[in-house]
mmCIF file of C-alpha atoms in Angstrom:
data_model
loop_
_atom_site.group_PDB
_atom_site.id
_atom_site.type_symbol
_atom_site.label_atom_id
_atom_site.label_comp_id
_atom_site.label_asym_id
_atom_site.label_seq_id
_atom_site.Cartn_x
_atom_site.Cartn_y
_atom_site.Cartn_z
ATOM 1 C CA LEU A 1 -41.661 -34.161 0.115
ATOM 2 C CA LEU A 2 -38.993 -32.627 2.252
ATOM 3 C CA ARG A 3 -35.455 -33.581 1.310
ATOM 4 C CA VAL A 4 -33.934 -34.056 4.718
ATOM 5 C CA ALA A 5 -30.393 -34.372 3.534
ATOM 6 C CA LYS A 6 -30.324 -31.022 1.789
ATOM 7 C CA CYS A 7 -31.666 -28.996 4.748
ATOM 8 C CA PRO A 8 -29.027 -26.721 6.264
ATOM 9 C CA VAL A 9 -29.482 -28.031 9.793
ATOM 10 C CA GLN A 10 -26.989 -28.051 12.632
ATOM 11 C CA VAL A 11 -25.412 -31.443 13.032
ATOM 12 C CA CYS A 12 -25.784 -32.709 16.603
ATOM 13 C CA ARG A 13 -22.485 -34.321 17.414
ATOM 14 C CA PHE A 14 -22.911 -35.356 20.992
ATOM 15 C CA LEU A 15 -25.948 -37.538 20.333
ATOM 16 C CA SER A 16 -24.172 -39.862 17.934
ATOM 17 C CA PRO A 17 -21.964 -42.559 19.467
ATOM 18 C CA ARG A 18 -18.224 -42.203 18.948
ATOM 19 C CA GLY A 19 -16.780 -43.776 15.841
ATOM 20 C CA SER A 20 -20.073 -44.309 14.068
ATOM 21 C CA VAL A 21 -21.986 -42.393 11.429
ATOM 22 C CA LEU A 22 -23.167 -38.901 12.293
ATOM 23 C CA ILE A 23 -26.914 -38.777 12.675
ATOM 24 C CA GLU A 24 -28.533 -35.528 11.774
ATOM 25 C CA THR A 25 -31.278 -35.001 14.356
ATOM 26 C CA VAL A 26 -33.940 -33.548 12.164
ATOM 27 C CA ARG A 27 -37.547 -33.400 13.226
ATOM 28 C CA GLY A 28 -38.724 -33.941 9.689
ATOM 29 C CA ARG A 29 -42.192 -32.857 8.771
ATOM 30 C CA LYS A 30 -43.779 -32.974 12.245
ATOM 31 C CA SER A 31 -42.983 -30.734 15.213
ATOM 32 C CA ARG A 32 -42.524 -31.850 18.833
ATOM 33 C CA ASN A 33 -46.151 -31.898 19.981
ATOM 34 C CA ASP A 34 -47.733 -33.558 16.938
ATOM 35 C CA PRO A 35 -49.413 -36.897 17.745
ATOM 36 C CA LYS A 36 -48.406 -40.204 16.223
ATOM 37 C CA ALA A 37 -50.026 -41.060 12.907
ATOM 38 C CA LYS A 38 -53.136 -43.262 13.128
ATOM 39 C CA SER A 39 -51.547 -45.988 11.027
ATOM 40 C CA LYS A 40 -48.466 -46.015 13.257
ATOM 41 C CA GLN A 41 -50.111 -45.889 16.701
ATOM 42 C CA ASP A 42 -49.869 -49.664 17.353
ATOM 43 C CA ARG A 43 -46.484 -50.014 15.754
ATOM 44 C CA VAL A 44 -43.899 -51.767 17.895
ATOM 45 C CA LYS A 45 -40.381 -50.921 16.794
ATOM 46 C CA VAL A 46 -38.364 -54.113 16.715
ATOM 47 C CA PRO A 47 -34.567 -53.936 16.416
ATOM 48 C CA PRO A 48 -33.065 -55.797 13.466
ATOM 49 C CA PRO A 49 -32.428 -59.528 14.159
ATOM 50 C CA ILE A 50 -28.814 -60.479 15.021
ATOM 51 C CA ASP A 51 -27.165 -63.770 14.322
ATOM 52 C CA PRO A 52 -24.893 -64.511 17.327
ATOM 53 C CA VAL A 53 -22.318 -66.497 15.355
ATOM 54 C CA GLU A 54 -22.144 -63.834 12.697
ATOM 55 C CA MET A 55 -21.964 -61.200 15.424
ATOM 56 C CA VAL A 56 -18.933 -62.786 17.041
ATOM 57 C CA VAL A 57 -17.087 -63.054 13.749
ATOM 58 C CA LEU A 58 -18.076 -59.521 12.799
ATOM 59 C CA LYS A 59 -16.974 -58.117 16.157
ATOM 60 C CA GLU A 60 -13.569 -59.693 15.829
ATOM 61 C CA ARG A 61 -13.119 -58.448 12.322
ATOM 62 C CA TYR A 62 -14.302 -55.014 13.312
ATOM 63 C CA THR A 63 -11.848 -54.822 16.198
ATOM 64 C CA GLN A 64 -8.986 -55.766 13.898
ATOM 65 C CA TYR A 65 -10.104 -53.362 11.204
ATOM 66 C CA GLN A 66 -10.553 -50.477 13.590
ATOM 67 C CA MET A 67 -7.182 -51.203 15.192
ATOM 68 C CA ILE A 68 -5.481 -51.064 11.801
ATOM 69 C CA MET A 69 -7.293 -47.881 10.792
ATOM 70 C CA ARG A 70 -6.477 -46.183 14.057
ATOM 71 C CA ALA A 71 -2.830 -47.180 13.737
ATOM 72 C CA LEU A 72 -2.679 -45.815 10.200
ATOM 73 C CA ARG A 73 -4.240 -42.551 11.236
ATOM 74 C CA VAL A 74 -1.868 -42.155 14.135
ATOM 75 C CA GLU A 75 1.065 -42.933 11.839
ATOM 76 C CA PHE A 76 0.048 -40.276 9.367
ATOM 77 C CA LYS A 77 -0.533 -37.717 12.083
ATOM 78 C CA GLU A 78 2.845 -38.460 13.545
ATOM 79 C CA GLN A 79 4.447 -38.049 10.135
ATOM 80 C CA ILE A 80 2.855 -34.636 9.654
ATOM 81 C CA MET A 81 3.822 -33.499 13.133
ATOM 82 C CA ARG A 82 7.370 -34.661 12.612
ATOM 83 C CA ARG A 83 7.602 -32.782 9.340
ATOM 84 C CA ARG A 84 6.305 -29.625 10.991
ATOM 85 C CA TYR A 85 8.642 -30.038 13.924
ATOM 86 C CA GLU A 86 11.620 -30.509 11.639
ATOM 87 C CA GLU A 87 10.653 -27.497 9.626
ATOM 88 C CA GLU A 88 10.482 -25.276 12.687
ATOM 89 C CA VAL A 89 13.096 -26.751 15.028
ATOM 90 C CA GLY A 90 15.307 -28.934 12.866
ATOM 91 C CA SER A 91 18.931 -28.900 11.771
ATOM 92 C CA ARG A 92 17.913 -27.446 8.410
ATOM 93 C CA ALA A 93 15.823 -24.844 10.165
ATOM 94 C CA GLU A 94 18.796 -23.658 12.200
ATOM 95 C CA GLU A 95 20.928 -23.372 9.094
ATOM 96 C CA ARG A 96 18.119 -21.541 7.368
ATOM 97 C CA THR A 97 17.733 -19.078 10.225
ATOM 98 C CA LYS A 98 21.479 -18.504 10.330
ATOM 99 C CA HIS A 99 21.535 -17.981 6.571
ATOM 100 C CA GLU A 100 18.627 -15.566 6.763
ATOM 101 C CA ALA A 101 20.215 -13.650 9.631
ATOM 102 C CA GLU A 102 23.406 -13.267 7.622
ATOM 103 C CA GLU A 103 21.516 -12.100 4.580
ATOM 104 C CA HIS A 104 19.602 -9.671 6.762
ATOM 105 C CA ARG A 105 22.818 -8.279 8.162
ATOM 106 C CA ALA A 106 24.292 -7.872 4.696
ATOM 107 C CA LEU A 107 21.190 -6.096 3.435
ATOM 108 C CA MET A 108 21.179 -3.794 6.462
ATOM 109 C CA ALA A 109 24.829 -2.969 5.808
ATOM 110 C CA TRP A 110 24.016 -2.163 2.187
ATOM 111 C CA ASN A 111 21.131 0.017 3.333
ATOM 112 C CA ASP A 112 23.419 1.825 5.766
ATOM 113 C CA ALA A 113 25.903 2.454 2.981
ATOM 114 C CA GLU A 114 23.130 3.936 0.834
ATOM 115 C CA ASN A 115 22.010 6.122 3.694
ATOM 116 C CA LEU A 116 25.557 7.315 4.226
ATOM 117 C CA ARG A 117 25.963 8.178 0.581
ATOM 118 C CA LEU A 118 22.720 10.149 0.566
ATOM 119 C CA ARG A 119 23.704 11.826 3.806
ATOM 120 C CA GLN A 120 26.968 13.059 2.291
ATOM 121 C CA LEU A 121 25.134 14.354 -0.762
ATOM 122 C CA ARG A 122 22.674 16.085 1.483
ATOM 123 C CA GLU A 123 25.419 17.667 3.586
ATOM 124 C CA ILE A 124 27.074 19.045 0.465
ATOM 125 C CA ARG A 125 23.748 20.391 -0.731
ATOM 126 C CA VAL A 126 22.933 21.974 2.612
ATOM 127 C CA GLN A 127 26.381 23.538 2.790
ATOM 128 C CA LYS A 128 25.956 24.981 -0.691
ATOM 129 C CA GLU A 129 22.612 26.408 0.259
ATOM 130 C CA VAL A 130 24.039 28.005 3.387
ATOM 131 C CA GLU A 131 26.881 29.512 1.360
ATOM 132 C CA GLU A 132 24.481 30.788 -1.231
ATOM 133 C CA LEU A 133 22.364 32.367 1.469
ATOM 134 C CA ALA A 134 25.410 34.081 2.982
ATOM 135 C CA MET A 135 26.501 35.306 -0.437
ATOM 136 C CA LYS A 136 23.060 36.645 -1.191
ATOM 137 C CA ARG A 137 22.934 38.417 2.115
ATOM 138 C CA GLU A 138 26.341 39.999 1.460
ATOM 139 C CA GLU A 139 25.234 41.042 -1.993
ATOM 140 C CA ALA A 140 22.111 42.577 -0.592
ATOM 141 C CA ILE A 141 24.155 44.495 1.986
ATOM 142 C CA GLY A 142 26.521 45.667 -0.745
ATOM 143 C CA LEU A 143 23.651 46.847 -2.926
ATOM 144 C CA GLN A 144 22.146 48.727 -0.035
ATOM 145 C CA GLU A 145 25.430 50.432 0.675
ATOM 146 C CA GLU A 146 25.806 51.405 -2.950
ATOM 147 C CA LYS A 147 22.351 52.856 -2.941
ATOM 148 C CA ARG A 148 23.143 54.830 0.121
ATOM 149 C CA ARG A 149 26.327 56.087 -1.426
ATOM 150 C CA LYS A 150 24.540 57.098 -4.598
ATOM 151 C CA ILE A 151 21.958 59.016 -2.643
ATOM 152 C CA LEU A 152 24.671 60.727 -0.676
ATOM 153 C CA LYS A 153 26.462 61.693 -3.852
ATOM 154 C CA GLU A 154 23.350 63.065 -5.412
ATOM 155 C CA LYS A 155 22.663 65.085 -2.327
ATOM 156 C CA GLU A 156 26.195 66.444 -2.398
ATOM 157 C CA GLN A 157 25.777 67.315 -6.068
ATOM 158 C CA GLU A 158 22.619 69.188 -5.295
ATOM 159 C CA ILE A 159 24.322 71.099 -2.533
ATOM 160 C CA LEU A 160 27.182 72.075 -4.836
ATOM 161 C CA GLN A 161 24.726 73.100 -7.515
ATOM 162 C CA LEU A 162 22.882 75.185 -4.978
ATOM 163 C CA GLN A 163 26.105 76.833 -3.860
ATOM 164 C CA GLU A 164 26.760 77.766 -7.451
ATOM 165 C CA ASP A 165 23.236 78.965 -7.957
ATOM 166 C CA VAL A 166 23.532 81.183 -4.934
ATOM 167 C CA LYS A 167 25.821 83.409 -7.017
ATOM 168 C CA THR A 168 23.044 84.121 -9.495
ATOM 169 C CA PHE A 169 20.378 84.824 -6.879
ATOM 170 C CA ILE A 170 18.816 88.223 -6.716
ATOM 171 C CA THR A 171 19.232 89.715 -3.214
ATOM 172 C CA LEU A 172 18.351 93.078 -1.788
ATOM 173 C CA GLU A 173 21.824 94.448 -2.629
ATOM 174 C CA ASN A 174 21.730 93.153 -6.214
ATOM 175 C CA LEU A 175 18.192 94.235 -6.824
ATOM 176 C CA ASP A 176 18.891 97.578 -8.369
ATOM 177 C CA GLN A 177 21.814 96.284 -10.394
ATOM 178 C CA ARG A 178 19.866 93.378 -11.762
ATOM 179 C CA ILE A 179 16.888 95.498 -12.701
ATOM 180 C CA GLU A 180 19.224 97.797 -14.629
ATOM 181 C CA GLU A 181 20.770 94.818 -16.385
ATOM 182 C CA ALA A 182 17.407 93.355 -17.285
ATOM 183 C CA LEU A 183 16.190 96.595 -18.718
ATOM 184 C CA ASP A 184 19.409 96.974 -20.670
ATOM 185 C CA ASN A 185 19.254 93.522 -22.258
ATOM 186 C CA PRO A 186 15.786 92.738 -23.504
ATOM 187 C CA LYS A 187 15.424 89.005 -24.132
ATOM 188 C CA ASN A 188 13.389 87.720 -27.042
ATOM 189 C CA TYR A 189 11.813 84.305 -26.381
ATOM 190 C CA ASN A 190 10.050 84.069 -29.767
ATOM 191 C CA PHE A 191 11.147 81.554 -32.353
ATOM 192 C CA ALA A 192 9.879 80.119 -35.603
ATOM 193 C CA ILE A 193 9.747 76.486 -36.706
ATOM 194 C CA ASP A 194 8.958 75.002 -40.083
ATOM 195 C CA LYS A 195 7.686 71.609 -41.093
ATOM 196 C CA GLU A 196 11.176 70.105 -41.303
ATOM 197 C CA GLY A 197 11.820 70.990 -37.679
ATOM 198 C CA ARG A 198 14.332 73.775 -38.260
ATOM 199 C CA ILE A 199 14.166 76.309 -35.469
ATOM 200 C CA VAL A 200 14.792 79.981 -36.186
ATOM 201 C CA LYS A 201 15.566 82.036 -33.097
ATOM 202 C CA ARG A 202 16.273 85.343 -34.771
ATOM 203 C CA THR A 203 12.878 86.835 -35.316
ATOM 204 C CA ALA A 204 11.455 90.277 -35.694
ATOM 205 C CA ILE A 205 11.497 92.335 -32.531
ATOM 206 C CA PRO A 206 8.019 93.484 -31.548
ATOM 207 C CA MET B 1 -20.954 4.847 -13.368
ATOM 208 C CA PRO B 2 -17.626 6.702 -13.856
ATOM 209 C CA MET B 3 -14.561 5.957 -11.724
ATOM 210 C CA LYS B 4 -13.894 8.151 -8.721
ATOM 211 C CA GLY B 5 -10.745 10.095 -7.888
ATOM 212 C CA ARG B 6 -7.721 11.429 -9.721
ATOM 213 C CA PHE B 7 -6.121 8.165 -10.848
ATOM 214 C CA PRO B 8 -8.919 5.658 -10.367
ATOM 215 C CA ILE B 9 -6.796 2.925 -11.891
ATOM 216 C CA ARG B 10 -5.163 2.645 -8.455
ATOM 217 C CA ARG B 11 -8.417 1.156 -7.213
ATOM 218 C CA THR B 12 -8.674 -1.627 -9.782
ATOM 219 C CA LEU B 13 -7.944 -5.207 -8.753
ATOM 220 C CA GLU B 14 -5.693 -5.710 -11.739
ATOM 221 C CA TYR B 15 -3.443 -2.823 -10.723
ATOM 222 C CA LEU B 16 -3.312 -3.947 -7.104
ATOM 223 C CA GLN B 17 -2.460 -7.518 -7.970
ATOM 224 C CA LYS B 18 0.408 -6.327 -10.139
ATOM 225 C CA GLY B 19 2.293 -5.077 -7.091
ATOM 226 C CA ASP B 20 5.498 -7.026 -6.531
ATOM 227 C CA VAL B 21 6.635 -5.965 -3.063
ATOM 228 C CA VAL B 22 5.818 -8.685 -0.523
ATOM 229 C CA PHE B 23 7.437 -7.972 2.841
ATOM 230 C CA LYS B 24 9.210 -10.638 4.845
ATOM 231 C CA ASN B 25 7.346 -12.026 7.812
ATOM 232 C CA PHE B 26 9.205 -10.034 10.418
ATOM 233 C CA VAL B 27 8.153 -6.603 9.098
ATOM 234 C CA LYS B 28 5.245 -5.318 11.147
ATOM 235 C CA ILE B 29 4.983 -1.549 10.661
ATOM 236 C CA MET B 30 6.007 0.749 7.830
ATOM 237 C CA THR B 31 6.159 4.512 8.345
ATOM 238 C CA VAL B 32 6.554 7.093 5.575
ATOM 239 C CA ASN B 33 7.592 10.644 6.450
ATOM 240 C CA TYR B 34 7.354 13.038 3.526
ATOM 241 C CA ASN B 35 6.581 16.672 2.620
ATOM 242 C CA THR B 36 3.756 17.964 0.519
ATOM 243 C CA HIS B 37 5.931 20.608 -1.206
ATOM 244 C CA GLY B 38 9.476 20.594 -2.417
ATOM 245 C CA GLU B 39 11.480 19.029 -5.214
ATOM 246 C CA LEU B 40 13.245 16.500 -2.979
ATOM 247 C CA SER B 41 10.029 14.899 -1.713
ATOM 248 C CA GLU B 42 8.631 14.400 -5.219
ATOM 249 C CA GLY B 43 9.692 10.763 -5.427
ATOM 250 C CA ALA B 44 8.293 10.032 -1.977
ATOM 251 C CA ARG B 45 5.006 11.668 -2.859
ATOM 252 C CA LYS B 46 4.675 9.620 -6.047
ATOM 253 C CA PHE B 47 5.587 6.494 -4.093
ATOM 254 C CA VAL B 48 2.852 7.179 -1.543
ATOM 255 C CA PHE B 49 0.338 7.965 -4.248
ATOM 256 C CA PHE B 50 0.992 5.032 -6.600
ATOM 257 C CA LYS B 51 2.816 2.253 -4.795
ATOM 258 C CA ILE B 52 1.361 2.212 -1.285
ATOM 259 C CA PRO B 53 -2.010 0.734 -2.399
ATOM 260 C CA GLN B 54 -0.203 -2.122 -4.102
ATOM 261 C CA ILE B 55 1.990 -2.749 -1.079
ATOM 262 C CA GLN B 56 -0.909 -2.729 1.355
ATOM 263 C CA TYR B 57 -2.872 -5.097 -0.884
ATOM 264 C CA LYS B 58 -0.032 -7.582 -0.939
ATOM 265 C CA ASN B 59 0.684 -7.195 2.803
ATOM 266 C CA PRO B 60 -2.672 -6.839 4.537
ATOM 267 C CA TRP B 61 -1.173 -7.467 7.993
ATOM 268 C CA VAL B 62 1.446 -4.714 7.839
ATOM 269 C CA GLN B 63 0.468 -1.380 9.367
ATOM 270 C CA ILE B 64 1.394 1.510 7.055
ATOM 271 C CA LEU B 65 1.442 5.063 8.381
ATOM 272 C CA MET B 66 1.977 8.351 6.594
ATOM 273 C CA PHE B 67 3.324 11.529 8.223
ATOM 274 C CA LYS B 68 3.315 14.809 6.325
ATOM 275 C CA ASN B 69 5.517 17.867 6.813
ATOM 276 C CA MET B 70 7.157 16.738 10.015
ATOM 277 C CA THR B 71 10.786 16.544 8.937
ATOM 278 C CA PRO B 72 12.799 18.512 6.393
ATOM 279 C CA SER B 73 13.793 15.429 4.437
ATOM 280 C CA PRO B 74 11.691 12.399 3.493
ATOM 281 C CA PHE B 75 12.405 8.872 4.757
ATOM 282 C CA LEU B 76 10.855 5.457 5.310
ATOM 283 C CA LYS B 77 11.115 3.494 8.555
ATOM 284 C CA PHE B 78 10.402 -0.196 9.058
ATOM 285 C CA TYR B 79 9.697 -1.581 12.523
ATOM 286 C CA LEU B 80 10.603 -5.248 12.711
ATOM 287 C CA ASP B 81 9.534 -8.102 14.936
ATOM 288 C CA ASP B 82 12.485 -7.978 17.311
ATOM 289 C CA GLY B 83 12.307 -4.228 17.863
ATOM 290 C CA GLU B 84 14.856 -3.377 15.197
ATOM 291 C CA GLN B 85 14.157 -0.227 13.183
ATOM 292 C CA VAL B 86 15.344 0.100 9.600
ATOM 293 C CA LEU B 87 15.731 3.656 8.315
ATOM 294 C CA VAL B 88 15.634 4.227 4.573
ATOM 295 C CA ASP B 89 16.612 7.680 3.306
ATOM 296 C CA VAL B 90 14.542 8.631 0.293
ATOM 297 C CA GLU B 91 15.590 12.179 -0.484
ATOM 298 C CA GLY B 92 15.734 12.956 -4.166
ATOM 299 C CA LYS B 93 14.993 9.375 -5.255
ATOM 300 C CA ASN B 94 12.562 8.262 -7.949
ATOM 301 C CA HIS B 95 9.488 6.286 -6.805
ATOM 302 C CA ASN B 96 10.655 3.281 -8.827
ATOM 303 C CA GLU B 97 14.047 3.445 -7.170
ATOM 304 C CA ILE B 98 12.428 3.532 -3.747
ATOM 305 C CA THR B 99 10.349 0.457 -4.558
ATOM 306 C CA GLN B 100 13.379 -1.452 -5.795
ATOM 307 C CA HIS B 101 15.355 -0.443 -2.727
ATOM 308 C CA ILE B 102 12.786 -1.664 -0.209
ATOM 309 C CA ASN B 103 12.161 -4.785 -2.248
ATOM 310 C CA LYS B 104 15.830 -5.582 -1.935
ATOM 311 C CA ILE B 105 16.099 -4.878 1.784
ATOM 312 C CA VAL B 106 12.893 -6.255 3.306
ATOM 313 C CA GLY B 107 11.022 -7.881 0.455
ATOM 314 C CA LYS B 108 10.698 -11.593 -0.286
ATOM 315 C CA THR B 109 12.692 -12.691 -3.306
ATOM 316 C CA GLN B 110 11.138 -14.274 -6.366
ATOM 317 C CA GLU B 111 12.481 -17.719 -5.406
ATOM 318 C CA VAL B 112 10.916 -17.538 -1.959
ATOM 319 C CA LEU B 113 7.597 -16.434 -3.441
ATOM 320 C CA GLN B 114 7.652 -19.287 -5.942
ATOM 321 C CA ALA B 115 8.494 -21.805 -3.249
ATOM 322 C CA GLU B 116 5.584 -20.531 -1.163
ATOM 323 C CA ALA B 117 3.243 -20.763 -4.140
ATOM 324 C CA LEU B 118 4.354 -24.362 -4.720
ATOM 325 C CA ALA B 119 3.774 -25.231 -1.068
ATOM 326 C CA ALA B 120 0.312 -23.671 -1.219
ATOM 327 C CA MET B 121 -0.477 -25.678 -4.337
ATOM 328 C CA VAL B 122 0.625 -28.893 -2.664
ATOM 329 C CA THR B 123 -1.655 -28.423 0.342
ATOM 330 C CA SER B 124 -4.741 -27.415 -1.624
ATOM 331 C CA ASN B 125 -5.595 -29.765 -4.463
ATOM 332 C CA PRO B 126 -8.224 -28.184 -6.729
ATOM 333 C CA ALA B 127 -9.539 -31.638 -7.631
ATOM 334 C CA ASN B 128 -10.755 -32.269 -4.079
ATOM 335 C CA PHE B 129 -14.393 -32.073 -3.109
ATOM 336 C CA GLY B 130 -15.271 -30.829 0.345
ATOM 337 C CA HIS B 131 -16.129 -27.896 2.612
ATOM 338 C CA ARG B 132 -16.146 -24.502 0.955
ATOM 339 C CA LYS B 133 -13.407 -23.349 3.242
ATOM 340 C CA TYR B 134 -10.876 -25.868 1.954
ATOM 341 C CA CYS B 135 -12.011 -26.969 -1.503
ATOM 342 C CA LEU B 136 -13.444 -25.392 -4.597
ATOM 343 C CA ARG B 137 -16.520 -27.616 -4.907
ATOM 344 C CA GLU B 138 -18.686 -29.562 -2.527
ATOM 345 C CA CYS B 139 -20.628 -31.857 -4.821
ATOM 346 C CA LEU B 140 -20.343 -33.072 -8.394
ATOM 347 C CA CYS B 141 -23.720 -31.515 -9.141
ATOM 348 C CA GLU B 142 -21.998 -28.095 -9.083
ATOM 349 C CA VAL B 143 -19.853 -28.931 -12.114
ATOM 350 C CA GLU B 144 -21.169 -27.848 -15.494
ATOM 351 C CA GLY B 145 -22.213 -30.733 -17.678
ATOM 352 C CA GLN B 146 -22.974 -33.089 -14.775
ATOM 353 C CA VAL B 147 -26.347 -34.245 -13.452
ATOM 354 C CA PRO B 148 -27.863 -31.247 -11.628
ATOM 355 C CA CYS B 149 -28.646 -31.398 -7.928
ATOM 356 C CA PRO B 150 -31.799 -33.471 -7.392
ATOM 357 C CA GLY B 151 -32.677 -31.101 -4.542
ATOM 358 C CA ILE B 152 -33.219 -28.354 -7.103
ATOM 359 C CA VAL B 153 -34.158 -30.186 -10.293
ATOM 360 C CA PRO B 154 -35.954 -33.546 -9.798
ATOM 361 C CA LEU B 155 -34.241 -36.509 -11.448
ATOM 362 C CA PRO B 156 -35.969 -38.221 -14.364
ATOM 363 C CA LYS B 157 -38.020 -41.152 -13.141
ATOM 364 C CA GLU B 158 -35.785 -43.761 -14.746
ATOM 365 C CA MET B 159 -32.794 -42.638 -12.601
ATOM 366 C CA THR B 160 -34.552 -42.820 -9.223
ATOM 367 C CA GLY B 161 -33.972 -45.857 -7.025
ATOM 368 C CA LYS B 162 -37.668 -46.015 -6.163
ATOM 369 C CA TYR B 163 -38.727 -46.483 -9.777
ATOM 370 C CA ARG B 164 -35.967 -48.999 -10.470
ATOM 371 C CA ASN B 165 -36.896 -51.072 -7.439
ATOM 372 C CA GLN B 166 -40.552 -50.979 -8.500
ATOM 373 C CA MET B 167 -39.607 -52.212 -11.979
ATOM 374 C CA LYS B 168 -37.454 -54.971 -10.509
ATOM 375 C CA ALA B 169 -40.245 -55.990 -8.126
ATOM 376 C CA GLY B 170 -42.702 -55.924 -11.043
ATOM 377 C CA GLN B 171 -40.473 -58.175 -13.154
ATOM 378 C CA GLU B 172 -39.913 -60.770 -10.426
#
């Protein structure tokens, strides 16, 4: 058996009369073109019998009841709308917005103060870095200059040394003299050394 | 299945729900400018890595943007409803300090949050039955310990109206 009530079927609102129960238009077990059942072919659908006296009384009571219910509903809706209106555009709302705006301004001021403080710290830091950079550059220049000076000095030293060495050079004029000197003073390059490391330069002449 | 990423705890619901920065209604866009290298951007980087997921979870309607290596110093900028822009300098700060700072400036206070929670509780009563959109349950058959839905499990014969009417008709 198909449980009609539990079927997830779209509820057809515009077929049901206003104010009454919502009828779910469900086709049930049969589709549109299925014929009537044999046992129901001669069935004449008769509406339920109505008692006119009872109907009159019922109608009056219904009108009163529906009037009261409608009035209650409208009252409640009005209450809710009034509450919402007061919340958004009421005296309290204005105070609240003013209060919030003031708080906002105060917080923004505090934020600006923080930013200022950090900005000053940053400026100091940046200045220090710039100074350090300048100092480093100066140091580098100084070192370079010192290097240059050292090189110059060394070069000068070499030149002086060379000038002194020139005196001991053998030239064409000195040649004969130097040869005579060399032959006169034989130099002995031999030496002896023992295990303790004592050097002996005076050895036997070959 | 192992968790993905470097600090996968950032993706857990528990971690996200622990976030405590809820922006006020007039904050629409948040922009974070930071650098990927450098000692001064360290706090901003940690903030972006750890705190942004929590903030976005708590404020799903706020657009959060991240810009890397565009400026020498890191900062946050909030773009408000009325066109106002709030600049927050973040150089050299700890990520906790940054969170506290923005919570103070543009975050809802604890009292406001509690008041909102109370209002939400008042409107939605958990004892109501109705449409899924507004209430927790639709029918009593969904509650544990109650008679199950006769659409799924047929009722015992003695509880059906048909059987009872038959019995009554039989007796009379």
